[in-house]
Short mmCIF file of C-alpha atoms in Angstrom, two decimals:
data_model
loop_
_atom_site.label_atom_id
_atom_site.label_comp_id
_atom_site.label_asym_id
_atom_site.label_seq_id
_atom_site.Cartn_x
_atom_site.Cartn_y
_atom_site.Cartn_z
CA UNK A 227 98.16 157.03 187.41
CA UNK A 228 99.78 155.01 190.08
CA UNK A 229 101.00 157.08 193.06
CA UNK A 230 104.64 156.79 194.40
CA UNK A 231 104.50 155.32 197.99
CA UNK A 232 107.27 156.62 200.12
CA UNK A 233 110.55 154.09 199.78
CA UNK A 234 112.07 155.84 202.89
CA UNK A 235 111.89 158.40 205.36
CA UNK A 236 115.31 160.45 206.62
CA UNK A 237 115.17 162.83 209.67
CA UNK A 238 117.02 165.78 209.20
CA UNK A 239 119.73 166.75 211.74
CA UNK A 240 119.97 169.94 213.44
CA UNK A 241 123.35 171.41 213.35
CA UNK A 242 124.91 175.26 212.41
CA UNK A 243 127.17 176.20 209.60
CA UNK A 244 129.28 179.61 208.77
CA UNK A 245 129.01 181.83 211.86
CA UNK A 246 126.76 180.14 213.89
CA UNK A 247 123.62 180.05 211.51
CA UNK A 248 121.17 177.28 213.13
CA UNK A 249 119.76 174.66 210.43
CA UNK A 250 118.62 171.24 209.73
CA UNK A 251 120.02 169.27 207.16
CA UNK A 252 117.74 167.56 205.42
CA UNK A 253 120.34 165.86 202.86
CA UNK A 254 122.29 164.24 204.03
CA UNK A 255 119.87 163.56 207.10
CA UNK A 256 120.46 161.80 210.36
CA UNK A 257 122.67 158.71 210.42
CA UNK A 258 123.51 159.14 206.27
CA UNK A 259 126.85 159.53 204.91
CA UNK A 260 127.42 161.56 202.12
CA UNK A 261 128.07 159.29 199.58
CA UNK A 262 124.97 156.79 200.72
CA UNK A 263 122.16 160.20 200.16
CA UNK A 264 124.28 161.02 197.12
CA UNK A 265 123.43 157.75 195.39
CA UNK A 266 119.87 157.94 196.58
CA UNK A 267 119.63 161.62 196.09
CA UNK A 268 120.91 161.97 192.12
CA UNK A 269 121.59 164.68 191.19
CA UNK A 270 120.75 166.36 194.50
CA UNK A 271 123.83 166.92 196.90
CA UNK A 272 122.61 168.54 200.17
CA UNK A 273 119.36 170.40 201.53
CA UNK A 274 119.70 172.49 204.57
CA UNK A 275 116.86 174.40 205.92
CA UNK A 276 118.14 177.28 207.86
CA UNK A 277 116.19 179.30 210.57
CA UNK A 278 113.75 180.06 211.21
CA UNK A 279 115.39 182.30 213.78
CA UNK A 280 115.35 185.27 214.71
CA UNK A 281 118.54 187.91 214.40
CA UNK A 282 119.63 189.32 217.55
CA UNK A 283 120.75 193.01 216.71
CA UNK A 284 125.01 193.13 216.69
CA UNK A 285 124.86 189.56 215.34
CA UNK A 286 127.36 188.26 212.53
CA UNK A 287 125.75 185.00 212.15
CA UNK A 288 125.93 184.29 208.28
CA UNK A 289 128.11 182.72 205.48
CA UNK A 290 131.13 184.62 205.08
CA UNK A 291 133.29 183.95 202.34
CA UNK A 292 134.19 180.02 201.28
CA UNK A 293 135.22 177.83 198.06
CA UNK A 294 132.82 175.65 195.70
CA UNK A 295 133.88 173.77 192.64
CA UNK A 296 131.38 170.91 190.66
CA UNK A 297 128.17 172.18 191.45
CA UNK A 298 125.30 174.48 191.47
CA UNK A 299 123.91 175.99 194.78
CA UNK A 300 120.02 177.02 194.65
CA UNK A 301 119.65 179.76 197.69
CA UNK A 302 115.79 180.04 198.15
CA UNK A 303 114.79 182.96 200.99
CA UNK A 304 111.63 182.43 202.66
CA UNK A 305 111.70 185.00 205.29
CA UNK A 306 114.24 188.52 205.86
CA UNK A 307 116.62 189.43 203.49
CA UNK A 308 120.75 188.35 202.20
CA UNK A 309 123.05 189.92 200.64
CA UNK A 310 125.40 187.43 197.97
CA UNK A 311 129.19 188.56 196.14
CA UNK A 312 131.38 186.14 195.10
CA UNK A 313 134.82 186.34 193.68
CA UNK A 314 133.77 186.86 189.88
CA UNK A 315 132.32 189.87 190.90
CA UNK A 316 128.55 188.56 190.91
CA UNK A 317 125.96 189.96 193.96
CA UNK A 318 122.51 190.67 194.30
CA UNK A 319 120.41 191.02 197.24
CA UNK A 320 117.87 187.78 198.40
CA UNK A 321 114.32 189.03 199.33
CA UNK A 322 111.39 187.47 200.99
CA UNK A 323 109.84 184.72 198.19
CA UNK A 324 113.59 185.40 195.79
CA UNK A 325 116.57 183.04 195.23
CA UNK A 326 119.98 182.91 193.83
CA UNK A 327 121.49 180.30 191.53
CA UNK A 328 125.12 180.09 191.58
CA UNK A 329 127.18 178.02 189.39
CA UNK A 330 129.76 177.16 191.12
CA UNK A 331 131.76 175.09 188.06
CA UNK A 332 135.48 175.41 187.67
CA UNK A 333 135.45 177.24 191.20
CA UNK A 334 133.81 180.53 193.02
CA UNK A 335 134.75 181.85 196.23
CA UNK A 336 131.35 183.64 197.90
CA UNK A 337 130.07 184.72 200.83
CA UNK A 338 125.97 184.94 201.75
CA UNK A 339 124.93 187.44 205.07
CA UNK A 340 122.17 189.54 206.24
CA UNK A 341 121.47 192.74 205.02
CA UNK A 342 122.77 196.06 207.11
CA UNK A 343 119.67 196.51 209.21
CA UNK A 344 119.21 192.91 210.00
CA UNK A 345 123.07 192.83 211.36
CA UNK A 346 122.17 196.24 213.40
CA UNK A 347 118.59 195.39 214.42
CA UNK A 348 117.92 192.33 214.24
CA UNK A 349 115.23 190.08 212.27
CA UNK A 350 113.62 186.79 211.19
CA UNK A 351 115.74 184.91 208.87
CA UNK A 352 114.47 181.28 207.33
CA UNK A 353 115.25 179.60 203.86
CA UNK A 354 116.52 176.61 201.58
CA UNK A 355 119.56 175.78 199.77
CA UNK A 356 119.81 173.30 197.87
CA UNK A 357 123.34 171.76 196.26
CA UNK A 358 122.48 170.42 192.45
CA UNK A 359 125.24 168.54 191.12
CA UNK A 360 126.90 169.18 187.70
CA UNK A 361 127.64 166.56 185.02
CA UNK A 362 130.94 165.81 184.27
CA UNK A 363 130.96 168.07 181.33
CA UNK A 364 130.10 170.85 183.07
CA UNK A 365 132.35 170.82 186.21
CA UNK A 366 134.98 173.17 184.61
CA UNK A 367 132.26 175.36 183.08
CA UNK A 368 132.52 179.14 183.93
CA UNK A 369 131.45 179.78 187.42
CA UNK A 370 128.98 182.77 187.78
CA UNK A 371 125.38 184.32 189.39
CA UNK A 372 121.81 184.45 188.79
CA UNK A 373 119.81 186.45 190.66
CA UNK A 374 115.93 185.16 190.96
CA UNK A 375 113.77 188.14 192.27
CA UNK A 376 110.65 187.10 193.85
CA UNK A 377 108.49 188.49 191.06
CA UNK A 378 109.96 186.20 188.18
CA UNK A 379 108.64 183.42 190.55
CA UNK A 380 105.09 184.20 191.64
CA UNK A 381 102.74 182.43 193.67
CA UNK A 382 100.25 180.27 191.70
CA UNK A 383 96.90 179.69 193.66
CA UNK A 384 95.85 176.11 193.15
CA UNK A 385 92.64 174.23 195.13
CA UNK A 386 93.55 174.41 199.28
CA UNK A 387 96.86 176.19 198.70
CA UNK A 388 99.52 178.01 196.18
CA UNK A 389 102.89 176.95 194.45
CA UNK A 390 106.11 179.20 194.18
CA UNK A 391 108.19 177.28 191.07
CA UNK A 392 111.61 177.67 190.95
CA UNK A 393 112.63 175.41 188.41
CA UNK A 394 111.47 173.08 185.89
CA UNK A 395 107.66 172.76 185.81
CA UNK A 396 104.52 172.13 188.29
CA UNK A 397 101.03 172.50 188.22
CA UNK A 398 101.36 173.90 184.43
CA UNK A 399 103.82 176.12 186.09
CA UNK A 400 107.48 176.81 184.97
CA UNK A 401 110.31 178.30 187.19
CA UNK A 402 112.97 180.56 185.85
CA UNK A 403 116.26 179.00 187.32
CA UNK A 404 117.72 177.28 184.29
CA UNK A 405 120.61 174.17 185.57
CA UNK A 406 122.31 171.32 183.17
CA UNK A 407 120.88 168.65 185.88
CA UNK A 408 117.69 168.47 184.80
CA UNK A 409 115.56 168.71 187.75
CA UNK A 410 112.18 170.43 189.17
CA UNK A 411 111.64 172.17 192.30
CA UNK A 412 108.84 174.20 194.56
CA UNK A 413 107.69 175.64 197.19
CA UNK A 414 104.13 174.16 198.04
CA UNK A 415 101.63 175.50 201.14
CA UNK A 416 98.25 173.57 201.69
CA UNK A 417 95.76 174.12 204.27
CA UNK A 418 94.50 171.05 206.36
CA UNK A 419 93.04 168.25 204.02
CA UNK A 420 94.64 170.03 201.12
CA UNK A 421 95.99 167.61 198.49
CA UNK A 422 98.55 168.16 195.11
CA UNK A 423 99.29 165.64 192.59
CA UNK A 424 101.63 165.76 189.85
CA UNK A 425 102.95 164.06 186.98
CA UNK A 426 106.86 162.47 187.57
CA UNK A 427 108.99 161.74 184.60
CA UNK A 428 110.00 157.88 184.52
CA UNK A 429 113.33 156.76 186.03
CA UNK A 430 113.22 160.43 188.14
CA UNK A 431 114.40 160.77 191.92
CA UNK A 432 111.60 162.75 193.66
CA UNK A 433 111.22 163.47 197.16
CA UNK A 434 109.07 165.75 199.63
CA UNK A 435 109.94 167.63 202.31
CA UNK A 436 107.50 169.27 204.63
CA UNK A 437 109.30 172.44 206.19
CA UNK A 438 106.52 172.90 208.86
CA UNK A 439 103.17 170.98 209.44
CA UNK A 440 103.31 167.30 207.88
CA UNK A 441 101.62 165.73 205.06
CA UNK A 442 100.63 161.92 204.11
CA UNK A 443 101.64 160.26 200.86
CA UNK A 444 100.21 156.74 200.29
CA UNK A 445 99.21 155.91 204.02
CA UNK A 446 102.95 157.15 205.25
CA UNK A 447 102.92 160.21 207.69
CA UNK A 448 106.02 162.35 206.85
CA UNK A 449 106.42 165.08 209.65
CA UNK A 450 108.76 168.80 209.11
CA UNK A 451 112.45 168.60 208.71
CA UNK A 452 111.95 164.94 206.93
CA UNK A 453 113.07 163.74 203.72
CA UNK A 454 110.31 161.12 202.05
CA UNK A 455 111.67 160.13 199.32
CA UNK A 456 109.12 158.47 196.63
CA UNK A 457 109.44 154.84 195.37
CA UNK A 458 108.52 153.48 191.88
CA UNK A 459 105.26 154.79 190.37
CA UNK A 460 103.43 157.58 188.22
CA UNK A 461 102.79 160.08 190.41
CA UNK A 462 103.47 162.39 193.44
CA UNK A 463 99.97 162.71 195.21
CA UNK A 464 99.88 163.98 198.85
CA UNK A 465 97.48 165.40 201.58
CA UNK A 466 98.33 167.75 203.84
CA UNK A 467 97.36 166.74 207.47
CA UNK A 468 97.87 170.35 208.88
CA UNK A 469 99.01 173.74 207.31
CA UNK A 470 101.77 172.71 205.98
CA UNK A 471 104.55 174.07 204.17
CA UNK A 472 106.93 172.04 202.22
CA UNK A 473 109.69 171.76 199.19
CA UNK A 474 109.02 169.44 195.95
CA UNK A 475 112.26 167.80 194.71
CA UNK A 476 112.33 165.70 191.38
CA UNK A 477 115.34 165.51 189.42
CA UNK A 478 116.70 163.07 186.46
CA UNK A 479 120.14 161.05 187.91
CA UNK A 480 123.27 161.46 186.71
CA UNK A 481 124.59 158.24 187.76
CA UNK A 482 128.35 159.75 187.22
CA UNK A 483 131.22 158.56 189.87
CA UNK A 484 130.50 161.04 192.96
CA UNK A 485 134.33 162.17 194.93
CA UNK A 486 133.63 164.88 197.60
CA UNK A 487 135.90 166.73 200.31
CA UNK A 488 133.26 169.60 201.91
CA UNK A 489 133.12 172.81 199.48
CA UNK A 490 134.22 170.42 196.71
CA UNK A 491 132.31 168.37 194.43
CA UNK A 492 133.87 166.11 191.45
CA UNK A 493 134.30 162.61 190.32
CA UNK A 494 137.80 161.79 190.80
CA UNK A 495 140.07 162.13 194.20
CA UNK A 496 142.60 163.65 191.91
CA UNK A 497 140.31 166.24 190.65
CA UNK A 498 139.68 167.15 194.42
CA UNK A 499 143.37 167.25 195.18
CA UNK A 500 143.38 169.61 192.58
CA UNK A 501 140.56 171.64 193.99
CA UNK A 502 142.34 172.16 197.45
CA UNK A 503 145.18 173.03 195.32
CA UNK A 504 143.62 175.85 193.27
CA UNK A 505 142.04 176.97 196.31
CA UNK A 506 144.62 177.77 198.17
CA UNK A 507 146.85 179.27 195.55
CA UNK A 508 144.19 181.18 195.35
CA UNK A 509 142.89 180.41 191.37
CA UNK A 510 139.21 180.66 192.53
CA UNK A 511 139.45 184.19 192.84
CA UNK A 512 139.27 186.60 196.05
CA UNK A 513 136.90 188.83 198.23
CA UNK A 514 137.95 191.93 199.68
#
């Protein structure tokens, strides 16, 4: 099998979001638009990596309540603990290794934030999420919640490290989150000199993105909070150059028209005007 060599390398840039919450975002990275990492990203619409950071007790930093409409949000908690409701009366609580899938479809109005203790206390917060975009047909599908406890989504050992699927399949291993895109997506941790390969479908996007530590595909060092995104070619095959922790993204494009304004994912500018619209005349629901 031929291995993917890396077709380009985006730096993500640090910035906060809802109250505060420190991150890196990863898609779109440093110096990309949105539309420009949507067309190279398909069907992926934005990575952040938030944290890690550390709670000071009083603290509201979090995600308190805001629209969606045309896609899918994968929440995937890597350290503490967060607490999701949204407006069709879905919640669950995010633990250490868990993750949430939310369809956000014809429209949701939700809110993520630490758990009680971590608000009072203090703690160490750090995760993913990752915006999956819907096809066309499935924009006005019905918005609601899937909650992804940590023990539908073990840790696999494999040779120098383990794997934590969350969807789709790697390393023989399948992940429970089920989304019309049809993608695949992991968690992967190596020691030094550890390497992975894996089998990519034809025509797929794919793309690696070390977290901490830094790996090399193909003769290309790709450091943390960088998005290498894989040419032409058979394979994903990597080494990790030190302890390293990193996200596997492969997905099959869409190649629909992409229109965006923030929260709001769809293909026409109409269908966002419409969005705003139904937002604020509040048809995406409420939170108390």
């Amino acid at each position: 099998m031929s291995p993917k060599p890396v077709a380009s390398l985006v730096t993500g840039l640090p910035t906060q979001d809802g109250n505060r919450v420190p991150l890196v975002r990863l898609v779109p990275g440093r110096g990309q638009h949105g539309t420009e990492a949507f067309r190279a990203m398909d069907p992926f619409l934005l990575m952040d990596h938030f944290g890690p950071m550390v709670l000071p007790p009083g603290t509201d930093a979090g995600f308190p309540p805001h629209p969606h409409r045309g896609f899918q949000t994968l929440t995937y908690l890597i350290q503490g603990a967060f607490k999701h409701r949204d407006s069709t009366g879905g919640s669950g609580l995010l633990r250490p290794g868990g993750a949430q899938l939310m369809n956000a479809g014809a429209g949701i109005v939700h809110e993520e934030m630490p758990v009680p203790e971590h608000l009072e206390t203090g703690g160490p917060i750090e995760g993913v999420q990752l915006w999956i975009n819907l096809p066309k047909a499935d924009k006005w599908s019905q918005p609601g919640y899937t909650d992804l406890q940590p023990e539908s989504m073990p840790w696999t050992v494999l040779p120098g490290g383990r794997i934590r699927v969350l969807a789709g399949s790697w390393a023989g291993v399948t992940g429970p989150a089920r989304t019309p895109a049809r993608i695949a997506y992991a968690h992967l941790e190596l020691a030094a000199g550890g390497r992975f390969q894996q089998t990519i479908p034809e025509g797929w996007t794919a793309a690696v993105v070390p977290l901490h530590g830094s790996v090399r595909l193909e003769g290309t060092e790709v450091p943390a909070d960088t998005v290498a995104l894989l040419g032409n070619g058979e394979s994903l095959a990597l080494e990790a150059l030190t302890p390293v922790s990193l996200m596997l993204l492969a997905g099959e494009p869409l190649r629909e028209p992409i229109a965006h304004y923030g929260p709001f994912v769809m293909n026409t500018r109409e269908e966002l005007e419409q969005a705003v619209l139904d937002y604020q005349q509040g048809r995406m629901g409420h939170l108390d």
